[in-house]
CSV table of C-alpha atoms in Angstrom, one decimal:
chain,number,residue,atom,x,y,z
A,383,LYS,CA,1.3,-9.0,14.4
A,384,ALA,CA,-1.6,-8.2,16.7
A,385,GLY,CA,-2.8,-4.6,16.6
A,386,VAL,CA,-3.0,-2.0,19.3
A,387,THR,CA,-5.4,-3.0,22.0
A,388,GLN,CA,-7.1,-0.8,24.7
A,389,THR,CA,-8.9,-1.7,27.8
A,390,PRO,CA,-11.6,-1.2,28.9
A,391,ARG,CA,-13.6,-0.4,25.8
A,392,TYR,CA,-16.3,1.4,27.7
A,393,LEU,CA,-16.4,3.2,31.1
A,394,ILE,CA,-19.0,5.1,33.0
A,395,LYS,CA,-17.9,7.2,35.9
A,396,THR,CA,-19.3,10.0,38.0
A,397,ARG,CA,-17.8,13.5,38.5
A,398,GLY,CA,-15.0,13.7,40.9
A,399,GLN,CA,-13.9,10.1,40.4
A,400,GLN,CA,-10.6,9.0,38.8
A,401,VAL,CA,-10.1,6.6,35.9
A,402,THR,CA,-7.2,4.6,34.5
A,403,LEU,CA,-7.1,3.5,30.8
A,404,SER,CA,-4.7,1.0,29.4
A,405,CYS,CA,-3.0,0.6,26.0
A,406,SER,CA,-0.9,-2.3,24.6
A,407,PRO,CA,1.1,-1.3,21.5
A,408,ILE,CA,2.0,-3.4,18.6
A,409,SER,CA,4.8,-5.8,19.5
A,410,GLY,CA,8.1,-4.0,19.0
A,411,HIS,CA,6.7,-0.5,19.0
A,412,ARG,CA,8.2,1.7,21.6
A,413,SER,CA,6.2,4.9,21.2
A,414,VAL,CA,2.7,5.3,22.5
A,415,SER,CA,0.6,8.5,22.0
A,416,TRP,CA,-2.7,9.3,23.5
A,417,TYR,CA,-5.5,11.4,22.0
A,418,GLN,CA,-8.8,12.6,23.1
A,419,GLN,CA,-11.6,12.6,20.5
A,420,THR,CA,-14.8,14.6,20.9
A,421,PRO,CA,-17.4,15.8,18.3
A,422,GLY,CA,-16.6,19.4,19.0
A,423,GLN,CA,-12.8,19.4,19.2
A,424,GLY,CA,-11.8,16.5,17.0
A,425,LEU,CA,-8.6,14.6,17.8
A,426,GLN,CA,-6.5,16.3,20.3
A,427,PHE,CA,-3.0,15.2,21.4
A,428,LEU,CA,-2.6,14.4,25.1
A,429,PHE,CA,1.0,13.1,25.4
A,430,GLU,CA,3.5,10.7,24.0
A,431,TYR,CA,5.7,8.2,25.7
A,432,PHE,CA,8.9,6.6,24.4
A,433,SER,CA,11.0,4.1,26.4
A,434,GLU,CA,9.2,4.9,29.6
A,435,THR,CA,9.7,8.6,29.3
A,436,GLN,CA,7.1,11.3,28.5
A,437,ARG,CA,8.6,12.9,25.4
A,438,ASN,CA,5.8,15.3,24.4
A,439,LYS,CA,2.8,16.8,26.0
A,440,GLY,CA,-0.3,18.5,24.7
A,441,ASN,CA,-2.3,21.3,26.2
A,442,PHE,CA,-4.3,19.4,28.8
A,443,PRO,CA,-4.6,20.1,32.6
A,444,GLY,CA,-2.5,18.3,35.1
A,445,ARG,CA,-5.5,16.0,35.9
A,446,PHE,CA,-4.4,14.1,32.8
A,447,SER,CA,-1.3,12.0,33.4
A,448,GLY,CA,0.2,8.9,32.0
A,449,ARG,CA,3.1,6.4,32.2
A,450,GLN,CA,4.8,3.7,30.2
A,451,PHE,CA,6.1,0.4,31.4
A,452,SER,CA,9.3,-1.4,30.4
A,453,ASN,CA,7.2,-3.6,28.0
A,454,SER,CA,5.9,-0.4,26.3
A,455,ARG,CA,2.4,-0.8,27.6
A,456,SER,CA,1.0,2.5,28.6
A,457,GLU,CA,-1.6,3.8,31.0
A,458,MET,CA,-3.3,7.2,31.2
A,459,ASN,CA,-5.0,8.5,34.3
A,460,VAL,CA,-7.6,11.2,34.7
A,461,SER,CA,-8.3,12.4,38.2
A,462,THR,CA,-11.2,14.5,39.5
A,463,LEU,CA,-13.3,13.7,36.5
A,464,GLU,CA,-15.4,16.5,34.9
A,465,LEU,CA,-18.4,16.2,32.6
A,466,GLY,CA,-16.3,17.6,29.8
A,467,ASP,CA,-13.9,14.7,30.0
A,468,SER,CA,-16.5,12.4,28.3
A,469,ALA,CA,-14.8,11.4,25.1
A,470,LEU,CA,-13.3,8.6,23.1
A,471,TYR,CA,-9.7,8.1,24.3
A,472,LEU,CA,-7.4,6.7,21.6
A,473,CYS,CA,-3.9,5.5,21.8
A,474,ALA,CA,-1.6,5.0,18.9
A,475,SER,CA,1.7,3.2,18.7
A,476,SER,CA,4.7,3.6,16.3
A,477,SER,CA,8.1,2.0,16.1
A,478,GLN,CA,10.0,5.3,16.2
A,479,GLY,CA,13.1,3.4,15.3
A,480,GLN,CA,15.9,5.1,13.4
A,481,LYS,CA,13.4,7.2,11.4
A,482,LEU,CA,12.3,10.5,12.8
A,483,VAL,CA,8.8,9.8,11.8
A,484,ASP,CA,6.9,6.6,11.8
A,485,THR,CA,3.3,5.6,11.0
A,486,GLN,CA,1.0,5.7,14.0
A,487,TYR,CA,-1.4,2.9,14.4
A,488,PHE,CA,-4.5,3.4,16.5
A,489,GLY,CA,-6.3,1.2,19.0
A,490,PRO,CA,-10.1,0.9,19.1
A,491,GLY,CA,-10.4,3.4,21.9
A,492,THR,CA,-12.0,3.6,25.3
A,493,ARG,CA,-15.3,5.4,25.4
A,494,LEU,CA,-15.5,7.3,28.7
A,495,THR,CA,-18.8,8.7,29.9
A,496,VAL,CA,-18.8,11.0,32.9
A,497,LEU,CA,-22.2,11.4,34.7
B,866,GLY,CA,2.1,26.3,17.5
B,867,GLU,CA,1.0,24.1,14.6
B,868,ASN,CA,-2.5,24.5,13.3
B,869,VAL,CA,-4.2,22.3,10.7
B,870,GLU,CA,-7.2,23.6,8.9
B,871,GLN,CA,-9.4,21.0,6.9
B,872,HIS,CA,-12.1,21.7,4.4
B,873,PRO,CA,-14.8,21.0,3.7
B,874,SER,CA,-16.3,19.7,6.9
B,875,THR,CA,-18.9,17.7,5.0
B,876,LEU,CA,-18.9,16.5,1.4
B,877,SER,CA,-21.6,14.6,-0.4
B,878,VAL,CA,-20.9,13.0,-3.8
B,879,GLN,CA,-22.5,10.6,-6.2
B,880,GLU,CA,-21.0,7.1,-6.6
B,881,GLY,CA,-18.4,7.2,-9.3
B,882,ASP,CA,-17.6,10.9,-8.8
B,883,SER,CA,-14.3,12.2,-7.4
B,884,ALA,CA,-13.9,13.7,-3.9
B,885,VAL,CA,-11.2,16.2,-2.9
B,886,ILE,CA,-10.4,17.2,0.7
B,887,LYS,CA,-7.9,20.0,1.4
B,888,CYS,CA,-5.8,20.8,4.4
B,889,THR,CA,-3.4,23.6,5.3
B,890,TYR,CA,-0.8,23.7,8.0
B,891,SER,CA,1.1,26.5,9.6
B,892,ASP,CA,4.4,25.1,10.8
B,893,SER,CA,7.0,24.9,8.0
B,894,ALA,CA,8.9,22.4,10.1
B,895,SER,CA,6.2,19.8,9.6
B,896,ASN,CA,7.6,16.9,7.5
B,897,TYR,CA,5.0,14.1,7.5
B,898,PHE,CA,1.3,14.2,6.5
B,899,PRO,CA,-0.9,11.2,7.0
B,900,TRP,CA,-4.6,10.8,6.1
B,901,TYR,CA,-6.8,8.6,8.3
B,902,LYS,CA,-10.3,7.2,7.6
B,903,GLN,CA,-12.6,6.6,10.5
B,904,GLU,CA,-15.8,4.7,10.0
B,905,LEU,CA,-18.6,5.0,12.6
B,906,GLY,CA,-17.6,3.4,15.8
B,907,LYS,CA,-14.2,2.3,14.6
B,908,ARG,CA,-10.6,3.3,15.0
B,909,PRO,CA,-8.9,5.7,12.6
B,910,GLN,CA,-7.1,3.8,9.9
B,911,LEU,CA,-4.2,5.1,7.9
B,912,ILE,CA,-5.1,5.2,4.2
B,913,ILE,CA,-2.2,7.1,2.7
B,914,ASP,CA,0.7,9.3,3.8
B,915,ILE,CA,3.3,11.6,2.3
B,916,ARG,CA,6.6,13.0,3.4
B,917,SER,CA,7.9,16.5,2.8
B,918,ASN,CA,10.4,15.4,0.2
B,919,VAL,CA,7.6,14.1,-2.1
B,920,GLY,CA,5.1,16.1,-4.1
B,921,GLU,CA,2.5,13.4,-4.9
B,922,LYS,CA,1.7,9.8,-3.9
B,923,LYS,CA,-0.9,7.5,-5.4
B,924,ASP,CA,-2.4,4.2,-4.2
B,925,GLN,CA,-5.1,2.8,-6.5
B,926,ARG,CA,-8.1,5.2,-6.2
B,927,ILE,CA,-6.4,7.4,-3.6
B,928,ALA,CA,-3.8,10.1,-4.1
B,929,VAL,CA,-2.3,12.8,-2.0
B,930,THR,CA,-0.6,16.0,-3.2
B,931,LEU,CA,1.7,18.2,-1.2
B,932,ASN,CA,2.6,21.8,-1.9
B,933,LYS,CA,5.3,22.8,0.7
B,934,THR,CA,5.5,26.4,-0.5
B,935,ALA,CA,1.8,27.0,0.0
B,936,LYS,CA,1.7,24.7,3.0
B,937,HIS,CA,-1.2,22.7,1.9
B,938,PHE,CA,-1.9,19.1,1.0
B,939,SER,CA,-5.0,17.4,-0.5
B,940,LEU,CA,-6.6,14.0,-0.6
B,941,HIS,CA,-8.1,12.9,-3.9
B,942,ILE,CA,-10.5,9.9,-4.1
B,943,THR,CA,-11.5,8.9,-7.6
B,944,GLU,CA,-14.4,6.6,-8.6
B,945,THR,CA,-16.0,6.9,-5.2
B,946,GLN,CA,-17.9,3.9,-3.8
B,947,PRO,CA,-20.5,3.8,-0.9
B,948,GLU,CA,-17.9,2.1,1.3
B,949,ASP,CA,-15.7,5.2,1.0
B,950,SER,CA,-18.3,6.9,3.2
B,951,ALA,CA,-16.6,7.8,6.5
B,952,VAL,CA,-14.9,10.7,8.3
B,953,TYR,CA,-11.5,11.6,6.9
B,954,PHE,CA,-8.8,13.3,9.0
B,955,CYS,CA,-5.6,14.9,7.8
B,956,ALA,CA,-2.7,15.5,10.1
B,957,ALA,CA,0.7,17.1,10.2
B,958,PHE,CA,3.7,15.8,12.1
B,959,ARG,CA,6.0,18.3,13.7
B,960,GLY,CA,9.4,16.6,13.8
B,961,SER,CA,10.7,19.1,16.3
B,962,GLN,CA,7.7,18.4,18.7
B,963,GLY,CA,7.1,14.8,17.8
B,964,ASN,CA,3.4,14.7,17.7
B,965,LEU,CA,0.5,14.7,15.1
B,966,ILE,CA,-1.8,17.7,14.8
B,967,PHE,CA,-5.1,16.7,13.3
B,968,GLY,CA,-7.6,18.6,11.2
B,969,LYS,CA,-11.2,18.6,12.4
B,970,GLY,CA,-12.3,16.0,9.9
B,971,THR,CA,-14.4,15.7,6.7
B,972,LYS,CA,-17.6,13.6,6.7
B,973,LEU,CA,-17.8,12.1,3.2
B,974,SER,CA,-21.0,10.6,2.1
B,975,VAL,CA,-21.1,8.7,-1.2
B,976,LYS,CA,-24.7,8.2,-2.5
B,977,PRO,CA,-25.4,5.2,-4.6
């Protein structure tokens, strides 16, 4: 099976702009989680989608939002970008079938730089 | 909420030595504990995981132990090789919340 893919791989934006990142999970996986990775804060959970519904949400401001489509692909949007939003944004997919917990597989990430 | 502490933040060993990374968690409802390896510029890759009904799991040179009473789990790498050099992250999964909480990471350097 193909792995988790993310587009674009790199983005440069300026403060105040908005950005949309895309994630395609492993075929058959229905859960997509998003994480922000920075040198100072490590990997922080943003939100998780399952069957087009946001199931869990981390402690990020409302400028961070997401959605999931019927084919399980997911997008996250960041509005009114701030310098502190510069980070590697990772998505991870899991099958989340009958088990309560399933292994999460990460995509390569989108490196966002805000100038 | 859940908090995962990881130590040490950096670890340097000689090739062939063992490396141990320790993590503690706070939420007793956590039931799944994966370890990820992230090489520079690459995605985190799962290297081993353990569930709360198991005390120890081994895969070749890598092993993980879990002490539910003390709420800590550890990664053990034996016979380290230069290619083991990377950042290692532990994580705890809260079934009630449905998300992974990560430790801050350990940068492991294996010197030839």
